[in-house]
Short mmCIF file of C-alpha atoms in Angstrom, two decimals:
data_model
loop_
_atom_site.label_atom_id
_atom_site.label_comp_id
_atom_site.label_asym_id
_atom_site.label_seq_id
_atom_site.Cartn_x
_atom_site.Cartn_y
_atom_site.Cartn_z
CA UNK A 1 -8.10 2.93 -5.60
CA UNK A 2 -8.69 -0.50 -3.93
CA UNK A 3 -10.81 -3.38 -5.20
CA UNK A 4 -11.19 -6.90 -4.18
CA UNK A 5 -13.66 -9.45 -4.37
CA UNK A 6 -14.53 -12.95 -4.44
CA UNK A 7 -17.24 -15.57 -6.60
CA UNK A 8 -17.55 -19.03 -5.75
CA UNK A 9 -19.82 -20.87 -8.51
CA UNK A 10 -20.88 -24.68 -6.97
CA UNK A 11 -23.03 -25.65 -9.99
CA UNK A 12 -24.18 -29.22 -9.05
CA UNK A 13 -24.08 -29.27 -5.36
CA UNK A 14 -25.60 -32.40 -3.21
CA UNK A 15 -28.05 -30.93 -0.18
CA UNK A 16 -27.54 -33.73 1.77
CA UNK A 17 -24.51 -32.49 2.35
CA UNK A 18 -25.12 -28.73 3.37
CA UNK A 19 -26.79 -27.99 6.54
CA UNK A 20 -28.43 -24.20 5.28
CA UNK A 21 -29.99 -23.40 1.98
CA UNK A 22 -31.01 -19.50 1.34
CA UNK A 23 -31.18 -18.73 -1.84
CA UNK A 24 -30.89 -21.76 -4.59
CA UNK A 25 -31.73 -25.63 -4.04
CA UNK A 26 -30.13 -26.49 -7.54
CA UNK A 27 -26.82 -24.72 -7.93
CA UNK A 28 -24.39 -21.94 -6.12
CA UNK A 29 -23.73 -18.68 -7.20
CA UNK A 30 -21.60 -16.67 -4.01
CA UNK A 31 -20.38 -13.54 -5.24
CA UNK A 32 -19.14 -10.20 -3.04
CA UNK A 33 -17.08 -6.67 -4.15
CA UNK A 34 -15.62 -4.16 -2.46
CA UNK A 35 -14.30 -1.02 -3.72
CA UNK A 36 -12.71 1.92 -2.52
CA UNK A 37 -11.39 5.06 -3.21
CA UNK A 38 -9.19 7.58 -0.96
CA UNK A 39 -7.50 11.03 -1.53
CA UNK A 40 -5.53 12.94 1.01
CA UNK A 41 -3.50 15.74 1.33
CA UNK A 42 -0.76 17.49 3.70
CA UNK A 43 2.65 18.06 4.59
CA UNK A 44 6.11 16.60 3.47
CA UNK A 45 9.29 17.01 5.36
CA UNK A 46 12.86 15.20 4.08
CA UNK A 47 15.81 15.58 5.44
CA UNK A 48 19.50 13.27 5.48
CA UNK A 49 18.01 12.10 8.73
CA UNK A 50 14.96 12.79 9.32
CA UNK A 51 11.32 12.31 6.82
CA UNK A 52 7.66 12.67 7.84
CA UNK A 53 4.87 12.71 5.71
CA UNK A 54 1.53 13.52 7.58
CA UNK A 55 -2.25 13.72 5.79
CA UNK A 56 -5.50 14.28 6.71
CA UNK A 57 -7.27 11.64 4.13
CA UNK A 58 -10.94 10.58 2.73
CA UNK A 59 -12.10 7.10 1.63
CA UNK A 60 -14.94 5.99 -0.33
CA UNK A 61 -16.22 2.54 0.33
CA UNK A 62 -18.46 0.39 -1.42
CA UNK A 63 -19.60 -3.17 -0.85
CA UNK A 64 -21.74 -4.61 -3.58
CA UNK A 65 -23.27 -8.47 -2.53
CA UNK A 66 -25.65 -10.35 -4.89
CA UNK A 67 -28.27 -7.63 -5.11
CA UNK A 68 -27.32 -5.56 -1.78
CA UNK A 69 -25.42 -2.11 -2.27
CA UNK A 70 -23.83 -0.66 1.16
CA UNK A 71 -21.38 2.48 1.10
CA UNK A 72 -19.53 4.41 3.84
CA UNK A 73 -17.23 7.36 3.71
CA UNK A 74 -14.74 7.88 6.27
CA UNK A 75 -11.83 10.96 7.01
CA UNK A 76 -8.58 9.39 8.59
CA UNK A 77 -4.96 10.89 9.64
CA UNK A 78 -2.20 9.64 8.98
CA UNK A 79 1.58 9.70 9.31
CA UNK A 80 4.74 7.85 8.27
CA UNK A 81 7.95 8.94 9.89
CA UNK A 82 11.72 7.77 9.25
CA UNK A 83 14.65 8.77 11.26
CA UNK A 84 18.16 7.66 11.20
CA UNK A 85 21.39 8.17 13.50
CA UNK A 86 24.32 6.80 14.34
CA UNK A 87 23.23 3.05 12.93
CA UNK A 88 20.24 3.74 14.56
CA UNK A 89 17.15 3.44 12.07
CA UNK A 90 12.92 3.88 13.51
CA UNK A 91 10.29 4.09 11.45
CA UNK A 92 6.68 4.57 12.41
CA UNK A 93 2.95 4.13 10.74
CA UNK A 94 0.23 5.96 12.40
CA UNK A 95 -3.26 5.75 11.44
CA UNK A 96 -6.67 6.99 13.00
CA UNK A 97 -10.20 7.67 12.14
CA UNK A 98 -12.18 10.50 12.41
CA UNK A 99 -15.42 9.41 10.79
CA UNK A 100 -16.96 6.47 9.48
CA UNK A 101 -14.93 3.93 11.55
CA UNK A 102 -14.41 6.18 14.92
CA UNK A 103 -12.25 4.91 17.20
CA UNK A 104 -10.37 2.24 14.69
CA UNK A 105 -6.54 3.42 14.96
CA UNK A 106 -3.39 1.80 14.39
CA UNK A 107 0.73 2.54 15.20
CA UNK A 108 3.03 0.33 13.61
CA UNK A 109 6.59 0.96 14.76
CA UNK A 110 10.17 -0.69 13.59
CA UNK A 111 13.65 0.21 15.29
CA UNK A 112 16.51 -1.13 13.73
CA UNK A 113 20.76 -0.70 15.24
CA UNK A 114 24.03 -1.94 14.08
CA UNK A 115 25.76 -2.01 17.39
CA UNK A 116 28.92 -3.50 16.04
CA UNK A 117 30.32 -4.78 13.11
CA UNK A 118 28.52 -7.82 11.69
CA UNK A 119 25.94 -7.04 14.24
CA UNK A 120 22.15 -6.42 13.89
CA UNK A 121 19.27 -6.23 16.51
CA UNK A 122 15.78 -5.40 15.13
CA UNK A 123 12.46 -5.01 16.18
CA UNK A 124 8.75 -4.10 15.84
CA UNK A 125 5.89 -3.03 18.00
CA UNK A 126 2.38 -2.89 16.66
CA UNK A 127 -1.03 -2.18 17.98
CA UNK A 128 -3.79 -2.26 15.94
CA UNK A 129 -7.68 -1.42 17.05
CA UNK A 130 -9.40 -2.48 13.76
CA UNK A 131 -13.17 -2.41 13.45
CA UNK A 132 -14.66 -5.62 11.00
CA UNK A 133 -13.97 -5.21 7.47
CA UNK A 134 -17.00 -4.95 5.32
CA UNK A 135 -17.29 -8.16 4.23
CA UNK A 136 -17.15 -9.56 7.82
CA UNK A 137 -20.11 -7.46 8.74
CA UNK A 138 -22.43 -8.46 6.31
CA UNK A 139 -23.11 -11.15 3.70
CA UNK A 140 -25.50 -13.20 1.73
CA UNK A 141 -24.54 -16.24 0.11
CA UNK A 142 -26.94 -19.16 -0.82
CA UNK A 143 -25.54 -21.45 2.48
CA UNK A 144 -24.35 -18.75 5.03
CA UNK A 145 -25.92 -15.21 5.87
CA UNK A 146 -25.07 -12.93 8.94
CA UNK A 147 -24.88 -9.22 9.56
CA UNK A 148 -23.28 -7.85 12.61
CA UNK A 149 -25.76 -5.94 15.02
CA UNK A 150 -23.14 -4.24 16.53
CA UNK A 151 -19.63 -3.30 15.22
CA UNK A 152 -16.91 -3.81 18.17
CA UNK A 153 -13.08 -3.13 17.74
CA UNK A 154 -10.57 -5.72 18.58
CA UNK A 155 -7.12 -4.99 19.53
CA UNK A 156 -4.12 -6.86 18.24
CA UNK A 157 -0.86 -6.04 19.77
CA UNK A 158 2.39 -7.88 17.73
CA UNK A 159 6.01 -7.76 19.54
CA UNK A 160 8.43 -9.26 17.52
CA UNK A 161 12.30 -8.72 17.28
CA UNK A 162 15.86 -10.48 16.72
CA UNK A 163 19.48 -10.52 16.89
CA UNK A 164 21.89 -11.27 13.81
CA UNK A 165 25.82 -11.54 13.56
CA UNK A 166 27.32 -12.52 10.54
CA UNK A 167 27.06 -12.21 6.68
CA UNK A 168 27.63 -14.72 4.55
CA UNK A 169 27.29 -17.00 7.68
CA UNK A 170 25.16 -15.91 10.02
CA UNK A 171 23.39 -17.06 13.18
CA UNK A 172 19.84 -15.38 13.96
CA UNK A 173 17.60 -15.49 17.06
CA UNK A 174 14.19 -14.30 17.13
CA UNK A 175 10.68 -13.78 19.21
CA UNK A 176 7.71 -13.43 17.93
CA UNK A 177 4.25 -12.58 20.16
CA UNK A 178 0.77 -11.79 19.35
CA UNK A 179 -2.13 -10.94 21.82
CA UNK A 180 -5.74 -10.35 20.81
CA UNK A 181 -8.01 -9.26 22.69
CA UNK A 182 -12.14 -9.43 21.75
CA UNK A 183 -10.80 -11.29 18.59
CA UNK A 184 -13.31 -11.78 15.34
CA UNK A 185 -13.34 -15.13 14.35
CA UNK A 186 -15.40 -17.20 12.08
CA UNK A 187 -17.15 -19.86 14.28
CA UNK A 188 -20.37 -22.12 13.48
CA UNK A 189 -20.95 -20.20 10.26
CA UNK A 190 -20.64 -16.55 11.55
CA UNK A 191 -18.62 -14.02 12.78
CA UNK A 192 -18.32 -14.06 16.39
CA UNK A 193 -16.78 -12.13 19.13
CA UNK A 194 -18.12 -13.34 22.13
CA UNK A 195 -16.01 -17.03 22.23
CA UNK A 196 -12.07 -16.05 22.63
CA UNK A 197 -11.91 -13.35 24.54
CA UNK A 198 -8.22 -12.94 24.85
CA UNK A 199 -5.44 -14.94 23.09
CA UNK A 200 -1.90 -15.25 22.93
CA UNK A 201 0.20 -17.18 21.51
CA UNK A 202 3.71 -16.86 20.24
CA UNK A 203 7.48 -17.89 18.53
CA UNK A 204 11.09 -18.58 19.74
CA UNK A 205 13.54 -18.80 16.97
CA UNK A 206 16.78 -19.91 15.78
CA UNK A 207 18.58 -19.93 11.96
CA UNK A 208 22.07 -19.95 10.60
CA UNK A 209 24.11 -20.64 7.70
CA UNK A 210 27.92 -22.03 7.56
CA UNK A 211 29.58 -22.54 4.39
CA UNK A 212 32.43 -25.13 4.56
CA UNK A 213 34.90 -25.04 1.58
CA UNK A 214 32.08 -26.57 -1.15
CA UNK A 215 29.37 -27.89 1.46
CA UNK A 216 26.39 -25.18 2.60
CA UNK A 217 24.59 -26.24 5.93
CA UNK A 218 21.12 -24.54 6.93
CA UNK A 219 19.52 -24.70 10.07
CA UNK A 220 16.11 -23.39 11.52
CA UNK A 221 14.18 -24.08 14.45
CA UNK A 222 11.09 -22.57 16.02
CA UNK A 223 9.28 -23.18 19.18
CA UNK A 224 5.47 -22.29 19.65
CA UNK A 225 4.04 -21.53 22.90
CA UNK A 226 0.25 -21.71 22.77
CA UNK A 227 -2.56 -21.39 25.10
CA UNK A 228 -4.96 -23.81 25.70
CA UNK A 229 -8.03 -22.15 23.75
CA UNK A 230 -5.79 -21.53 20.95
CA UNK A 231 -3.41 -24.47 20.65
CA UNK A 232 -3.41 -24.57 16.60
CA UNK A 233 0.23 -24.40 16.17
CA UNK A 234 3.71 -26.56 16.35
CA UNK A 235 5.05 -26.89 20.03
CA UNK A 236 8.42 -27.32 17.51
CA UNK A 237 9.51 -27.30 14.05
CA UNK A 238 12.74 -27.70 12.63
CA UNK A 239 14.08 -27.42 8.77
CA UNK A 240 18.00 -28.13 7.74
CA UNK A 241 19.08 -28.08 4.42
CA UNK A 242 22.84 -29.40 4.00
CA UNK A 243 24.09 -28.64 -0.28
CA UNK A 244 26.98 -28.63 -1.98
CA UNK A 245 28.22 -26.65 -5.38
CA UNK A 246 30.69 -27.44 -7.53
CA UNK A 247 32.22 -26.78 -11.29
CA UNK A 248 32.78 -30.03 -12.88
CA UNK A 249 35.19 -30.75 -16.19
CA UNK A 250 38.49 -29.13 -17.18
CA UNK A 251 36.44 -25.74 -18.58
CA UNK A 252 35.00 -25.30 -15.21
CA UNK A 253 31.89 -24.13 -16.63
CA UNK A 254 29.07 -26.27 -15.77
CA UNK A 255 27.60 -25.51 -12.15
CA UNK A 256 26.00 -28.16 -9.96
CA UNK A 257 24.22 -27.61 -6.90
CA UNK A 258 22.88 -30.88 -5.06
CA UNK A 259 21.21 -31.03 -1.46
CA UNK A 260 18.36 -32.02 0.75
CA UNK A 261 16.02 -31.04 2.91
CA UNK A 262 15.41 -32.67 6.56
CA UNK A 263 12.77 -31.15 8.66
CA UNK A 264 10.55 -32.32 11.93
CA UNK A 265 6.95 -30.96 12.83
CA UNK A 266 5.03 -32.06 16.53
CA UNK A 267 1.72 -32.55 16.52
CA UNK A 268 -0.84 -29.57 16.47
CA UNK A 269 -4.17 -28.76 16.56
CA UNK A 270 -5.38 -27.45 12.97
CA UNK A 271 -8.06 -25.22 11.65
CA UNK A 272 -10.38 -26.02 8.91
CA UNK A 273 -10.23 -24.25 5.53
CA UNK A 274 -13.90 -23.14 5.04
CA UNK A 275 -13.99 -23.57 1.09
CA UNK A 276 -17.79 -21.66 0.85
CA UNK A 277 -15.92 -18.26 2.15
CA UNK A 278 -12.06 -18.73 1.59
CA UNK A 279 -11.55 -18.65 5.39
CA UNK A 280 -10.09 -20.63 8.11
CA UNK A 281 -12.05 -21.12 11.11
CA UNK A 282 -11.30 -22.20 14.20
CA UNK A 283 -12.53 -26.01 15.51
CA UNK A 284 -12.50 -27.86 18.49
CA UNK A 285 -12.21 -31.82 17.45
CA UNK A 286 -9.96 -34.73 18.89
CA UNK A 287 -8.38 -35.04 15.47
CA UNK A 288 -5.61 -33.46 14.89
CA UNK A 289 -2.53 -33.62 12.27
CA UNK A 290 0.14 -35.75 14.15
CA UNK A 291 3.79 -35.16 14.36
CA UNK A 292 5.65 -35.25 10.61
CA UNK A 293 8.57 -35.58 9.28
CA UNK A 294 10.18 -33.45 6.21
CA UNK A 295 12.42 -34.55 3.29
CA UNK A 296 13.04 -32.88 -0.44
CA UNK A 297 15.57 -33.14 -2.58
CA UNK A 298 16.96 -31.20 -5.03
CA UNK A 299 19.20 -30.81 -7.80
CA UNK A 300 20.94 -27.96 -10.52
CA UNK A 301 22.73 -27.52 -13.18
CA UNK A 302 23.89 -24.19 -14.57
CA UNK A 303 26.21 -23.03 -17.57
CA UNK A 304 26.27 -19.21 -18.40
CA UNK A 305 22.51 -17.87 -18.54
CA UNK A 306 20.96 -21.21 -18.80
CA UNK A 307 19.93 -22.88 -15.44
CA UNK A 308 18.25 -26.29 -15.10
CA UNK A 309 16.83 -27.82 -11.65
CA UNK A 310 14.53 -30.74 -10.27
CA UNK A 311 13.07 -30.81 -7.00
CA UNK A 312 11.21 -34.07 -5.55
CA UNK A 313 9.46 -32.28 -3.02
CA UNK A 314 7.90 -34.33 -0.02
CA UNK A 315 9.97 -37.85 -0.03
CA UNK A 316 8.25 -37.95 3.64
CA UNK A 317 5.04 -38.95 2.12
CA UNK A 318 6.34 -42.63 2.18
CA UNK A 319 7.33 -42.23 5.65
CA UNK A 320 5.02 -40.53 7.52
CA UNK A 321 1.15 -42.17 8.10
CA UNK A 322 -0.27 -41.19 4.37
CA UNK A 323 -3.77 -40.96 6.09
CA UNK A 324 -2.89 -37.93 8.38
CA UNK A 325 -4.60 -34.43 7.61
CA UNK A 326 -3.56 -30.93 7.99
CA UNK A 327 -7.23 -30.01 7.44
CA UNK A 328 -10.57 -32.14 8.17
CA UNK A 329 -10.76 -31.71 4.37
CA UNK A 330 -6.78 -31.81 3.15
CA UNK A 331 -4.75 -34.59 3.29
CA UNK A 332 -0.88 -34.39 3.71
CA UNK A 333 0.91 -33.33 0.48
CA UNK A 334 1.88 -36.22 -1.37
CA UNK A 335 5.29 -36.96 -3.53
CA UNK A 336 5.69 -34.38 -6.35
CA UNK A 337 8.52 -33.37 -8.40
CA UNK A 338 9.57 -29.56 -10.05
CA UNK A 339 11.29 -29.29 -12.91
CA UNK A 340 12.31 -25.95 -14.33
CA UNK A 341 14.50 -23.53 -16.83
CA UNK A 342 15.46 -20.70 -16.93
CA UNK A 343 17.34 -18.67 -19.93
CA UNK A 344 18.70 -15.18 -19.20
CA UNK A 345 18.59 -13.09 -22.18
CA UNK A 346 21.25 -9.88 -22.13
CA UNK A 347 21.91 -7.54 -25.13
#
């Protein structure tokens, strides 16, 4: 059983400041449900090296919006396999529909091998060909309204995998690329399919950890590669953390951990945070958040069970211009600082 939903109450709204009005010139009431309800049944196979578990599966959908009831059942396979060899480890999700969303499908696969010691290579290969969710194909809500004449599937195909040596200190290196192709995305308040036909964008990563005697050192960076009608992420991003831990006094029981944060962001395109729906939707604007810097700070104290720590969490908001955005709406996050205990209790 599956439910999720959403209300958005905007009692006192100004009208000069929204462009459509459907249901109420005086105040907002947005509200949308969705429940479901699936049963299956099939085989089960599980072995030291080998487990499959295939069904043949029913759902019950329903969408409830403001005073609009819509329902749908559908019949779906599906499969999850697990093998394992000789440090070799695959795993595989299959899904597809028979009725009620014909033609949506899915295979989700993950390999993962220990080659040597130390030594870890990973990966994952997904395709999905996913039909709109119920909500996306129809709404009412007192400033936005659409239903989709005609469902379409879009396909999403995710490539991602790495390479890891080390334990304790490590050094990782990953990729991570995602095409879509007749994409659903929320543009001029509605769903649309026909403005980004294909897109593909993608990661190059690096992280490691070193531990010196008392000193910890942390490093990430990431690389984006965008195209150019979908340039809404970093070009590059970096975060390094450098601590150190100690036991002070003779008793050598009081822990103290004390370390920073130092991080670097280019200059990106963003989306806007639509606040009506709880969705971000692509724009096209010559704003854009610039290039930032990152700093925190943190400190901790432990003794036994009992832990103490503050964190002042973005010192870069006195270095960085205080007027940038990360949304046409949201401002940078300013200066704040954590605090927080914790007490383990143990019989």
């Amino acid at each position: 059983f599956d439910l999720n939903g959403r209300v958005f109450n905007d009692p006192n709204f100004s009208d000069t400041l929204i462009e459509n009005i459907y249901i109420d010139s005086v105040s907002t009431r947005d509200q949308y449900q969705t429940s479901s309800i699936s049963n299956g049944g099939g085989i089960y196979f599980s072995s030291k090296v080998f487990q499959i578990d295939a069904t043949i599966n029913h759902r019950y959908w329903k969408n409830q919006n403001l005073a609009k009831y819509r329902d749908t059942n559908e019949v779906y396979l599906q499969s999850l396999l697990w093998t394992k060899w000789k440090g070799i480890t695959i795993e595989n999700d299959f899904y597809f529909n028979l009725l009620g969303a014909l033609g949506e499908f899915y295979n989700h696969a993950k390999l993962t091998l220990t080659p040597f010691r130390k030594t870890e290579v990973f990966g994952r290969l997904n395709f999905d060909n996913r039909l709109p969710m119920p909500y996306q194909r129809f709404h009412n809500a007192n400033h936005v309204q659409w239903e989709l004449n005609e469902l379409q599937t879009q396909q999403i195909l995710n490539i991602s995998g790495g390479i890891r040596y080390g334990d304790t200190n490590f050094v990782e290196a990953t990729v991570n690329w995602t095409n879509i192709n007749n994409g659903l995305y929320f543009i001029q308040n509605d769903w649309r399919q026909d403005t980004l036909d294909f897109v593909s964008v993608g990661t190059i990563g690096l992280k490691g950890a070193l531990h010196l005697g008392k000193f910890g050192f942390y490093q990430s960076v990431q690389l984006g590669v965008n195209m150019d009608n979908f340039n809404y992420q970093p070009k590059f991003s970096t975060m390094n953390r450098i601590s150190f831990q100690s036991k002070l006094f003779k008793a050598q029981r009081l822990g103290v951990a004390i370390g920073v944060d130092v991080g670097y962001v280019t200059g990106y395109q963003y989306m806007q945070y639509n606040t009506l729906l709880s969705v971000v939707q692509p724009i096209q604007t010559n704003e854009k958040t610039p290039s930032l810097m990152r700093l925190n700070a943190f400190m901790a104290l432990s003794i036994d069970e009992f832990r103490f720590f503050v964190r002042a969490e973005h010192l870069d908001y006195f270095i960085n211009d205080q007027t940038a955005r990360i949304d046409t709406n949201y401002p940078i996050m300013p200066f704040i600082i954590r605090i927080g205990v914790t007490w383990d209790f143990f019989n």
